[in-house]
């Protein structure tokens, strides 16, 4: 019985871009391309899906990569501001585990 690692493999943006380009231009299925590249089929499908969204070809309401990054930054900023307000308002911050996604 083999054990899978709990850590996911990280791929460079260039590798992902090239893998997506290959998947979109190839006559092979995404699964076959993923197998050829040694990546998970689901991972490659997600990269292709996100690339299409970034190009404006995704479903209505889907967030582009840039929008996702902005949303993450804004959420972090709101969390920091809420912590500051709490300190200023009460003098002592409450401890909330994972409140800011730590």
PDB file of N, CA, C and O in Angstrom, residues 28-94:
ATOM      1  N   UNK A  28      -5.203  15.237 -27.978  1.00  0.00           N
ATOM      2  CA  UNK A  28      -5.339  14.318 -26.846  1.00  0.00           C
ATOM      3  C   UNK A  28      -6.299  14.901 -25.812  1.00  0.00           C
ATOM      4  O   UNK A  28      -6.536  16.109 -25.776  1.00  0.00           O
ATOM      5  N   UNK A  29      -6.818  14.030 -24.966  1.00  0.00           N
ATOM      6  CA  UNK A  29      -7.667  14.493 -23.865  1.00  0.00           C
ATOM      7  C   UNK A  29      -6.783  15.126 -22.801  1.00  0.00           C
ATOM      8  O   UNK A  29      -5.562  14.910 -22.772  1.00  0.00           O
ATOM      9  N   UNK A  30      -7.396  15.899 -21.926  1.00  0.00           N
ATOM     10  CA  UNK A  30      -6.660  16.518 -20.819  1.00  0.00           C
ATOM     11  C   UNK A  30      -6.008  15.432 -19.967  1.00  0.00           C
ATOM     12  O   UNK A  30      -4.856  15.576 -19.531  1.00  0.00           O
ATOM     13  N   UNK A  31      -6.702  14.346 -19.759  1.00  0.00           N
ATOM     14  CA  UNK A  31      -6.159  13.237 -18.963  1.00  0.00           C
ATOM     15  C   UNK A  31      -4.897  12.671 -19.600  1.00  0.00           C
ATOM     16  O   UNK A  31      -3.909  12.405 -18.913  1.00  0.00           O
ATOM     17  N   UNK A  32      -4.914  12.501 -20.921  1.00  0.00           N
ATOM     18  CA  UNK A  32      -3.739  11.967 -21.615  1.00  0.00           C
ATOM     19  C   UNK A  32      -2.566  12.936 -21.548  1.00  0.00           C
ATOM     20  O   UNK A  32      -1.424  12.528 -21.310  1.00  0.00           O
ATOM     21  N   UNK A  33      -2.836  14.225 -21.730  1.00  0.00           N
ATOM     22  CA  UNK A  33      -1.775  15.231 -21.648  1.00  0.00           C
ATOM     23  C   UNK A  33      -1.203  15.259 -20.240  1.00  0.00           C
ATOM     24  O   UNK A  33       0.018  15.292 -20.054  1.00  0.00           O
ATOM     25  N   UNK A  34      -2.074  15.213 -19.245  1.00  0.00           N
ATOM     26  CA  UNK A  34      -1.620  15.217 -17.847  1.00  0.00           C
ATOM     27  C   UNK A  34      -0.732  14.009 -17.576  1.00  0.00           C
ATOM     28  O   UNK A  34       0.325  14.139 -16.944  1.00  0.00           O
ATOM     29  N   UNK A  35      -1.137  12.853 -18.064  1.00  0.00           N
ATOM     30  CA  UNK A  35      -0.345  11.640 -17.869  1.00  0.00           C
ATOM     31  C   UNK A  35       1.028  11.789 -18.521  1.00  0.00           C
ATOM     32  O   UNK A  35       2.048  11.450 -17.927  1.00  0.00           O
ATOM     33  N   UNK A  36       1.053  12.345 -19.731  1.00  0.00           N
ATOM     34  CA  UNK A  36       2.315  12.555 -20.448  1.00  0.00           C
ATOM     35  C   UNK A  36       3.243  13.510 -19.685  1.00  0.00           C
ATOM     36  O   UNK A  36       4.462  13.340 -19.707  1.00  0.00           O
ATOM     37  N   UNK A  37       2.661  14.493 -19.028  1.00  0.00           N
ATOM     38  CA  UNK A  37       3.455  15.489 -18.302  1.00  0.00           C
ATOM     39  C   UNK A  37       3.766  15.075 -16.865  1.00  0.00           C
ATOM     40  O   UNK A  37       4.569  15.724 -16.196  1.00  0.00           O
ATOM     41  N   UNK A  38       3.092  14.056 -16.392  1.00  0.00           N
ATOM     42  CA  UNK A  38       3.319  13.610 -15.022  1.00  0.00           C
ATOM     43  C   UNK A  38       2.642  14.475 -13.979  1.00  0.00           C
ATOM     44  O   UNK A  38       3.135  14.615 -12.860  1.00  0.00           O
ATOM     45  N   UNK A  39       1.519  15.071 -14.360  1.00  0.00           N
ATOM     46  CA  UNK A  39       0.747  15.884 -13.411  1.00  0.00           C
ATOM     47  C   UNK A  39      -0.630  15.259 -13.249  1.00  0.00           C
ATOM     48  O   UNK A  39      -1.043  14.408 -14.048  1.00  0.00           O
ATOM     49  N   UNK A  40      -1.348  15.691 -12.237  1.00  0.00           N
ATOM     50  CA  UNK A  40      -2.683  15.133 -12.039  1.00  0.00           C
ATOM     51  C   UNK A  40      -3.638  15.686 -13.087  1.00  0.00           C
ATOM     52  O   UNK A  40      -3.556  16.864 -13.471  1.00  0.00           O
ATOM     53  N   UNK A  41      -4.524  14.851 -13.547  1.00  0.00           N
ATOM     54  CA  UNK A  41      -5.497  15.270 -14.552  1.00  0.00           C
ATOM     55  C   UNK A  41      -6.400  16.368 -13.999  1.00  0.00           C
ATOM     56  O   UNK A  41      -6.715  17.342 -14.691  1.00  0.00           O
ATOM     57  N   UNK A  42      -6.797  16.225 -12.752  1.00  0.00           N
ATOM     58  CA  UNK A  42      -7.668  17.232 -12.136  1.00  0.00           C
ATOM     59  C   UNK A  42      -6.947  18.571 -12.012  1.00  0.00           C
ATOM     60  O   UNK A  42      -7.525  19.627 -12.232  1.00  0.00           O
ATOM     61  N   UNK A  43      -5.666  18.518 -11.667  1.00  0.00           N
ATOM     62  CA  UNK A  43      -4.879  19.749 -11.576  1.00  0.00           C
ATOM     63  C   UNK A  43      -4.805  20.449 -12.923  1.00  0.00           C
ATOM     64  O   UNK A  43      -5.017  21.672 -13.023  1.00  0.00           O
ATOM     65  N   UNK A  44      -4.526  19.694 -13.989  1.00  0.00           N
ATOM     66  CA  UNK A  44      -4.448  20.286 -15.324  1.00  0.00           C
ATOM     67  C   UNK A  44      -5.806  20.830 -15.750  1.00  0.00           C
ATOM     68  O   UNK A  44      -5.890  21.915 -16.331  1.00  0.00           O
ATOM     69  N   UNK A  45      -6.880  20.109 -15.441  1.00  0.00           N
ATOM     70  CA  UNK A  45      -8.229  20.608 -15.758  1.00  0.00           C
ATOM     71  C   UNK A  45      -8.474  21.953 -15.083  1.00  0.00           C
ATOM     72  O   UNK A  45      -9.041  22.874 -15.679  1.00  0.00           O
ATOM     73  N   UNK A  46      -8.056  22.064 -13.818  1.00  0.00           N
ATOM     74  CA  UNK A  46      -8.230  23.324 -13.086  1.00  0.00           C
ATOM     75  C   UNK A  46      -7.418  24.454 -13.723  1.00  0.00           C
ATOM     76  O   UNK A  46      -7.888  25.587 -13.808  1.00  0.00           O
ATOM     77  N   UNK A  47      -6.190  24.148 -14.148  1.00  0.00           N
ATOM     78  CA  UNK A  47      -5.364  25.168 -14.808  1.00  0.00           C
ATOM     79  C   UNK A  47      -6.016  25.632 -16.097  1.00  0.00           C
ATOM     80  O   UNK A  47      -6.040  26.827 -16.397  1.00  0.00           O
ATOM     81  N   UNK A  48      -6.554  24.683 -16.875  1.00  0.00           N
ATOM     82  CA  UNK A  48      -7.221  25.023 -18.136  1.00  0.00           C
ATOM     83  C   UNK A  48      -8.457  25.872 -17.854  1.00  0.00           C
ATOM     84  O   UNK A  48      -8.682  26.910 -18.497  1.00  0.00           O
ATOM     85  N   UNK A  49      -9.233  25.467 -16.875  1.00  0.00           N
ATOM     86  CA  UNK A  49     -10.451  26.202 -16.516  1.00  0.00           C
ATOM     87  C   UNK A  49     -10.112  27.636 -16.098  1.00  0.00           C
ATOM     88  O   UNK A  49     -10.746  28.591 -16.552  1.00  0.00           O
ATOM     89  N   UNK A  50      -9.084  27.803 -15.243  1.00  0.00           N
ATOM     90  CA  UNK A  50      -8.709  29.133 -14.776  1.00  0.00           C
ATOM     91  C   UNK A  50      -8.162  29.981 -15.916  1.00  0.00           C
ATOM     92  O   UNK A  50      -8.439  31.177 -15.998  1.00  0.00           O
ATOM     93  N   UNK A  51      -7.426  29.375 -16.819  1.00  0.00           N
ATOM     94  CA  UNK A  51      -6.909  30.101 -17.977  1.00  0.00           C
ATOM     95  C   UNK A  51      -8.054  30.622 -18.836  1.00  0.00           C
ATOM     96  O   UNK A  51      -8.033  31.770 -19.294  1.00  0.00           O
ATOM     97  N   UNK A  52      -9.059  29.800 -19.043  1.00  0.00           N
ATOM     98  CA  UNK A  52     -10.220  30.228 -19.830  1.00  0.00           C
ATOM     99  C   UNK A  52     -10.945  31.381 -19.136  1.00  0.00           C
ATOM    100  O   UNK A  52     -11.379  32.332 -19.780  1.00  0.00           O
ATOM    101  N   UNK A  53     -11.056  31.314 -17.821  1.00  0.00           N
ATOM    102  CA  UNK A  53     -11.693  32.392 -17.062  1.00  0.00           C
ATOM    103  C   UNK A  53     -10.882  33.677 -17.215  1.00  0.00           C
ATOM    104  O   UNK A  53     -11.436  34.752 -17.441  1.00  0.00           O
ATOM    105  N   UNK A  54      -9.550  33.564 -17.101  1.00  0.00           N
ATOM    106  CA  UNK A  54      -8.683  34.732 -17.232  1.00  0.00           C
ATOM    107  C   UNK A  54      -8.793  35.370 -18.616  1.00  0.00           C
ATOM    108  O   UNK A  54      -8.617  36.574 -18.769  1.00  0.00           O
ATOM    109  N   UNK A  55      -9.090  34.562 -19.624  1.00  0.00           N
ATOM    110  CA  UNK A  55      -9.254  35.058 -21.000  1.00  0.00           C
ATOM    111  C   UNK A  55     -10.649  35.617 -21.242  1.00  0.00           C
ATOM    112  O   UNK A  55     -10.960  36.083 -22.330  1.00  0.00           O
ATOM    113  N   UNK A  56     -11.522  35.514 -20.255  1.00  0.00           N
ATOM    114  CA  UNK A  56     -12.892  35.988 -20.420  1.00  0.00           C
ATOM    115  C   UNK A  56     -13.804  34.963 -21.043  1.00  0.00           C
ATOM    116  O   UNK A  56     -14.907  35.287 -21.481  1.00  0.00           O
ATOM    117  N   UNK A  57     -13.365  33.703 -21.081  1.00  0.00           N
ATOM    118  CA  UNK A  57     -14.156  32.641 -21.701  1.00  0.00           C
ATOM    119  C   UNK A  57     -14.877  31.771 -20.672  1.00  0.00           C
ATOM    120  O   UNK A  57     -15.467  30.766 -21.019  1.00  0.00           O
ATOM    121  N   UNK A  58     -14.809  32.152 -19.402  1.00  0.00           N
ATOM    122  CA  UNK A  58     -15.403  31.337 -18.353  1.00  0.00           C
ATOM    123  C   UNK A  58     -16.858  31.678 -18.109  1.00  0.00           C
ATOM    124  O   UNK A  58     -17.422  32.563 -18.751  1.00  0.00           O
ATOM    125  N   UNK A  59     -17.456  30.982 -17.165  1.00  0.00           N
ATOM    126  CA  UNK A  59     -18.864  31.249 -16.836  1.00  0.00           C
ATOM    127  C   UNK A  59     -19.028  32.625 -16.199  1.00  0.00           C
ATOM    128  O   UNK A  59     -18.087  33.176 -15.633  1.00  0.00           O
ATOM    129  N   UNK A  60     -20.213  33.155 -16.299  1.00  0.00           N
ATOM    130  CA  UNK A  60     -20.507  34.462 -15.715  1.00  0.00           C
ATOM    131  C   UNK A  60     -20.271  34.417 -14.205  1.00  0.00           C
ATOM    132  O   UNK A  60     -20.658  33.461 -13.538  1.00  0.00           O
ATOM    133  N   UNK A  61     -19.621  35.423 -13.694  1.00  0.00           N
ATOM    134  CA  UNK A  61     -19.381  35.518 -12.260  1.00  0.00           C
ATOM    135  C   UNK A  61     -18.120  34.826 -11.776  1.00  0.00           C
ATOM    136  O   UNK A  61     -17.753  34.956 -10.617  1.00  0.00           O
ATOM    137  N   UNK A  62     -17.433  34.095 -12.641  1.00  0.00           N
ATOM    138  CA  UNK A  62     -16.197  33.419 -12.238  1.00  0.00           C
ATOM    139  C   UNK A  62     -15.089  34.457 -12.066  1.00  0.00           C
ATOM    140  O   UNK A  62     -14.965  35.380 -12.864  1.00  0.00           O
ATOM    141  N   UNK A  63     -14.299  34.303 -11.017  1.00  0.00           N
ATOM    142  CA  UNK A  63     -13.243  35.265 -10.726  1.00  0.00           C
ATOM    143  C   UNK A  63     -11.963  34.926 -11.474  1.00  0.00           C
ATOM    144  O   UNK A  63     -11.512  33.784 -11.469  1.00  0.00           O
ATOM    145  N   UNK A  64     -11.366  35.951 -12.079  1.00  0.00           N
ATOM    146  CA  UNK A  64     -10.075  35.768 -12.733  1.00  0.00           C
ATOM    147  C   UNK A  64      -9.003  35.632 -11.656  1.00  0.00           C
ATOM    148  O   UNK A  64      -9.247  35.912 -10.476  1.00  0.00           O
ATOM    149  N   UNK A  65      -7.820  35.230 -12.061  1.00  0.00           N
ATOM    150  CA  UNK A  65      -6.708  35.091 -11.120  1.00  0.00           C
ATOM    151  C   UNK A  65      -6.430  36.421 -10.429  1.00  0.00           C
ATOM    152  O   UNK A  65      -6.236  36.469  -9.213  1.00  0.00           O
ATOM    153  N   UNK A  66      -6.412  37.502 -11.195  1.00  0.00           N
ATOM    154  CA  UNK A  66      -6.156  38.825 -10.623  1.00  0.00           C
ATOM    155  C   UNK A  66      -7.243  39.199  -9.609  1.00  0.00           C
ATOM    156  O   UNK A  66      -6.946  39.756  -8.545  1.00  0.00           O
ATOM    157  N   UNK A  67      -8.483  38.894  -9.941  1.00  0.00           N
ATOM    158  CA  UNK A  67      -9.586  39.198  -9.016  1.00  0.00           C
ATOM    159  C   UNK A  67      -9.490  38.360  -7.748  1.00  0.00           C
ATOM    160  O   UNK A  67      -9.770  38.845  -6.646  1.00  0.00           O
ATOM    161  N   UNK A  68      -9.079  37.101  -7.880  1.00  0.00           N
ATOM    162  CA  UNK A  68      -8.902  36.246  -6.703  1.00  0.00           C
ATOM    163  C   UNK A  68      -7.823  36.800  -5.788  1.00  0.00           C
ATOM    164  O   UNK A  68      -7.975  36.821  -4.568  1.00  0.00           O
ATOM    165  N   UNK A  69      -6.704  37.238  -6.389  1.00  0.00           N
ATOM    166  CA  UNK A  69      -5.607  37.799  -5.604  1.00  0.00           C
ATOM    167  C   UNK A  69      -6.056  39.070  -4.894  1.00  0.00           C
ATOM    168  O   UNK A  69      -5.744  39.276  -3.721  1.00  0.00           O
ATOM    169  N   UNK A  70      -6.797  39.925  -5.613  1.00  0.00           N
ATOM    170  CA  UNK A  70      -7.292  41.156  -5.010  1.00  0.00           C
ATOM    171  C   UNK A  70      -8.251  40.848  -3.859  1.00  0.00           C
ATOM    172  O   UNK A  70      -8.191  41.473  -2.793  1.00  0.00           O
ATOM    173  N   UNK A  71      -9.136  39.887  -4.051  1.00  0.00           N
ATOM    174  CA  UNK A  71     -10.076  39.499  -3.008  1.00  0.00           C
ATOM    175  C   UNK A  71      -9.336  39.007  -1.767  1.00  0.00           C
ATOM    176  O   UNK A  71      -9.676  39.377  -0.633  1.00  0.00           O
ATOM    177  N   UNK A  72      -8.306  38.203  -1.952  1.00  0.00           N
ATOM    178  CA  UNK A  72      -7.503  37.699  -0.833  1.00  0.00           C
ATOM    179  C   UNK A  72      -6.851  38.853  -0.084  1.00  0.00           C
ATOM    180  O   UNK A  72      -6.881  38.899   1.150  1.00  0.00           O
ATOM    181  N   UNK A  73      -6.277  39.806  -0.825  1.00  0.00           N
ATOM    182  CA  UNK A  73      -5.634  40.963  -0.194  1.00  0.00           C
ATOM    183  C   UNK A  73      -6.649  41.809   0.569  1.00  0.00           C
ATOM    184  O   UNK A  73      -6.373  42.256   1.691  1.00  0.00           O
ATOM    185  N   UNK A  74      -7.809  42.026  -0.023  1.00  0.00           N
ATOM    186  CA  UNK A  74      -8.840  42.827   0.635  1.00  0.00           C
ATOM    187  C   UNK A  74      -9.358  42.152   1.905  1.00  0.00           C
ATOM    188  O   UNK A  74      -9.585  42.809   2.923  1.00  0.00           O
ATOM    189  N   UNK A  75      -9.541  40.838   1.852  1.00  0.00           N
ATOM    190  CA  UNK A  75      -9.994  40.114   3.040  1.00  0.00           C
ATOM    191  C   UNK A  75      -8.956  40.207   4.161  1.00  0.00           C
ATOM    192  O   UNK A  75      -9.295  40.370   5.329  1.00  0.00           O
ATOM    193  N   UNK A  76      -7.682  40.085   3.782  1.00  0.00           N
ATOM    194  CA  UNK A  76      -6.607  40.196   4.770  1.00  0.00           C
ATOM    195  C   UNK A  76      -6.600  41.591   5.403  1.00  0.00           C
ATOM    196  O   UNK A  76      -6.474  41.747   6.612  1.00  0.00           O
ATOM    197  N   UNK A  77      -6.778  42.617   4.552  1.00  0.00           N
ATOM    198  CA  UNK A  77      -6.783  43.997   5.040  1.00  0.00           C
ATOM    199  C   UNK A  77      -7.962  44.240   5.983  1.00  0.00           C
ATOM    200  O   UNK A  77      -7.810  44.869   7.029  1.00  0.00           O
ATOM    201  N   UNK A  78      -9.136  43.740   5.624  1.00  0.00           N
ATOM    202  CA  UNK A  78     -10.319  43.886   6.486  1.00  0.00           C
ATOM    203  C   UNK A  78     -10.070  43.222   7.834  1.00  0.00           C
ATOM    204  O   UNK A  78     -10.388  43.780   8.888  1.00  0.00           O
ATOM    205  N   UNK A  79      -9.483  42.044   7.809  1.00  0.00           N
ATOM    206  CA  UNK A  79      -9.210  41.320   9.041  1.00  0.00           C
ATOM    207  C   UNK A  79      -8.240  42.113   9.927  1.00  0.00           C
ATOM    208  O   UNK A  79      -8.443  42.227  11.137  1.00  0.00           O
ATOM    209  N   UNK A  80      -7.207  42.664   9.312  1.00  0.00           N
ATOM    210  CA  UNK A  80      -6.241  43.462  10.072  1.00  0.00           C
ATOM    211  C   UNK A  80      -6.908  44.706  10.645  1.00  0.00           C
ATOM    212  O   UNK A  80      -6.653  45.087  11.792  1.00  0.00           O
ATOM    213  N   UNK A  81      -7.774  45.342   9.858  1.00  0.00           N
ATOM    214  CA  UNK A  81      -8.467  46.539  10.338  1.00  0.00           C
ATOM    215  C   UNK A  81      -9.439  46.198  11.466  1.00  0.00           C
ATOM    216  O   UNK A  81      -9.567  46.959  12.429  1.00  0.00           O
ATOM    217  N   UNK A  82     -10.113  45.064  11.365  1.00  0.00           N
ATOM    218  CA  UNK A  82     -11.007  44.645  12.441  1.00  0.00           C
ATOM    219  C   UNK A  82     -10.221  44.407  13.723  1.00  0.00           C
ATOM    220  O   UNK A  82     -10.678  44.761  14.818  1.00  0.00           O
ATOM    221  N   UNK A  83      -9.037  43.820  13.614  1.00  0.00           N
ATOM    222  CA  UNK A  83      -8.200  43.587  14.794  1.00  0.00           C
ATOM    223  C   UNK A  83      -7.753  44.914  15.397  1.00  0.00           C
ATOM    224  O   UNK A  83      -7.753  45.085  16.623  1.00  0.00           O
ATOM    225  N   UNK A  84      -7.414  45.879  14.553  1.00  0.00           N
ATOM    226  CA  UNK A  84      -6.999  47.199  15.032  1.00  0.00           C
ATOM    227  C   UNK A  84      -8.151  47.889  15.739  1.00  0.00           C
ATOM    228  O   UNK A  84      -7.983  48.464  16.820  1.00  0.00           O
ATOM    229  N   UNK A  85      -9.334  47.829  15.155  1.00  0.00           N
ATOM    230  CA  UNK A  85     -10.524  48.441  15.760  1.00  0.00           C
ATOM    231  C   UNK A  85     -10.813  47.796  17.109  1.00  0.00           C
ATOM    232  O   UNK A  85     -11.145  48.473  18.084  1.00  0.00           O
ATOM    233  N   UNK A  86     -10.656  46.491  17.176  1.00  0.00           N
ATOM    234  CA  UNK A  86     -10.905  45.774  18.420  1.00  0.00           C
ATOM    235  C   UNK A  86      -9.934  46.218  19.505  1.00  0.00           C
ATOM    236  O   UNK A  86     -10.315  46.449  20.648  1.00  0.00           O
ATOM    237  N   UNK A  87      -8.673  46.368  19.144  1.00  0.00           N
ATOM    238  CA  UNK A  87      -7.658  46.810  20.108  1.00  0.00           C
ATOM    239  C   UNK A  87      -7.964  48.226  20.564  1.00  0.00           C
ATOM    240  O   UNK A  87      -7.916  48.528  21.761  1.00  0.00           O
ATOM    241  N   UNK A  88      -8.298  49.088  19.650  1.00  0.00           N
ATOM    242  CA  UNK A  88      -8.579  50.473  19.996  1.00  0.00           C
ATOM    243  C   UNK A  88      -9.871  50.613  20.801  1.00  0.00           C
ATOM    244  O   UNK A  88      -9.981  51.466  21.675  1.00  0.00           O
ATOM    245  N   UNK A  89     -10.842  49.781  20.501  1.00  0.00           N
ATOM    246  CA  UNK A  89     -12.135  49.876  21.170  1.00  0.00           C
ATOM    247  C   UNK A  89     -12.153  49.278  22.557  1.00  0.00           C
ATOM    248  O   UNK A  89     -12.763  49.813  23.475  1.00  0.00           O
ATOM    249  N   UNK A  90     -11.462  48.190  22.760  1.00  0.00           N
ATOM    250  CA  UNK A  90     -11.527  47.485  24.038  1.00  0.00           C
ATOM    251  C   UNK A  90     -10.238  47.557  24.814  1.00  0.00           C
ATOM    252  O   UNK A  90     -10.233  47.276  26.003  1.00  0.00           O
ATOM    253  N   UNK A  91      -9.166  47.852  24.148  1.00  0.00           N
ATOM    254  CA  UNK A  91      -7.889  47.895  24.847  1.00  0.00           C
ATOM    255  C   UNK A  91      -7.197  46.551  24.896  1.00  0.00           C
ATOM    256  O   UNK A  91      -5.996  46.462  25.021  1.00  0.00           O
ATOM    257  N   UNK A  92      -7.967  45.471  24.809  1.00  0.00           N
ATOM    258  CA  UNK A  92      -7.383  44.136  24.843  1.00  0.00           C
ATOM    259  C   UNK A  92      -7.990  43.316  23.710  1.00  0.00           C
ATOM    260  O   UNK A  92      -9.210  43.178  23.639  1.00  0.00           O
ATOM    261  N   UNK A  93      -7.165  42.783  22.836  1.00  0.00           N
ATOM    262  CA  UNK A  93      -7.729  41.989  21.729  1.00  0.00           C
ATOM    263  C   UNK A  93      -8.223  40.630  22.193  1.00  0.00           C
ATOM    264  O   UNK A  93      -7.648  40.033  23.090  1.00  0.00           O
ATOM    265  N   UNK A  94      -9.339  40.215  21.604  1.00  0.00           N
ATOM    266  CA  UNK A  94      -9.804  38.851  21.857  1.00  0.00           C
ATOM    267  C   UNK A  94      -8.970  37.920  21.021  1.00  0.00           C
ATOM    268  O   UNK A  94      -8.535  38.278  19.940  1.00  0.00           O
TER     269      UNK A  94
END
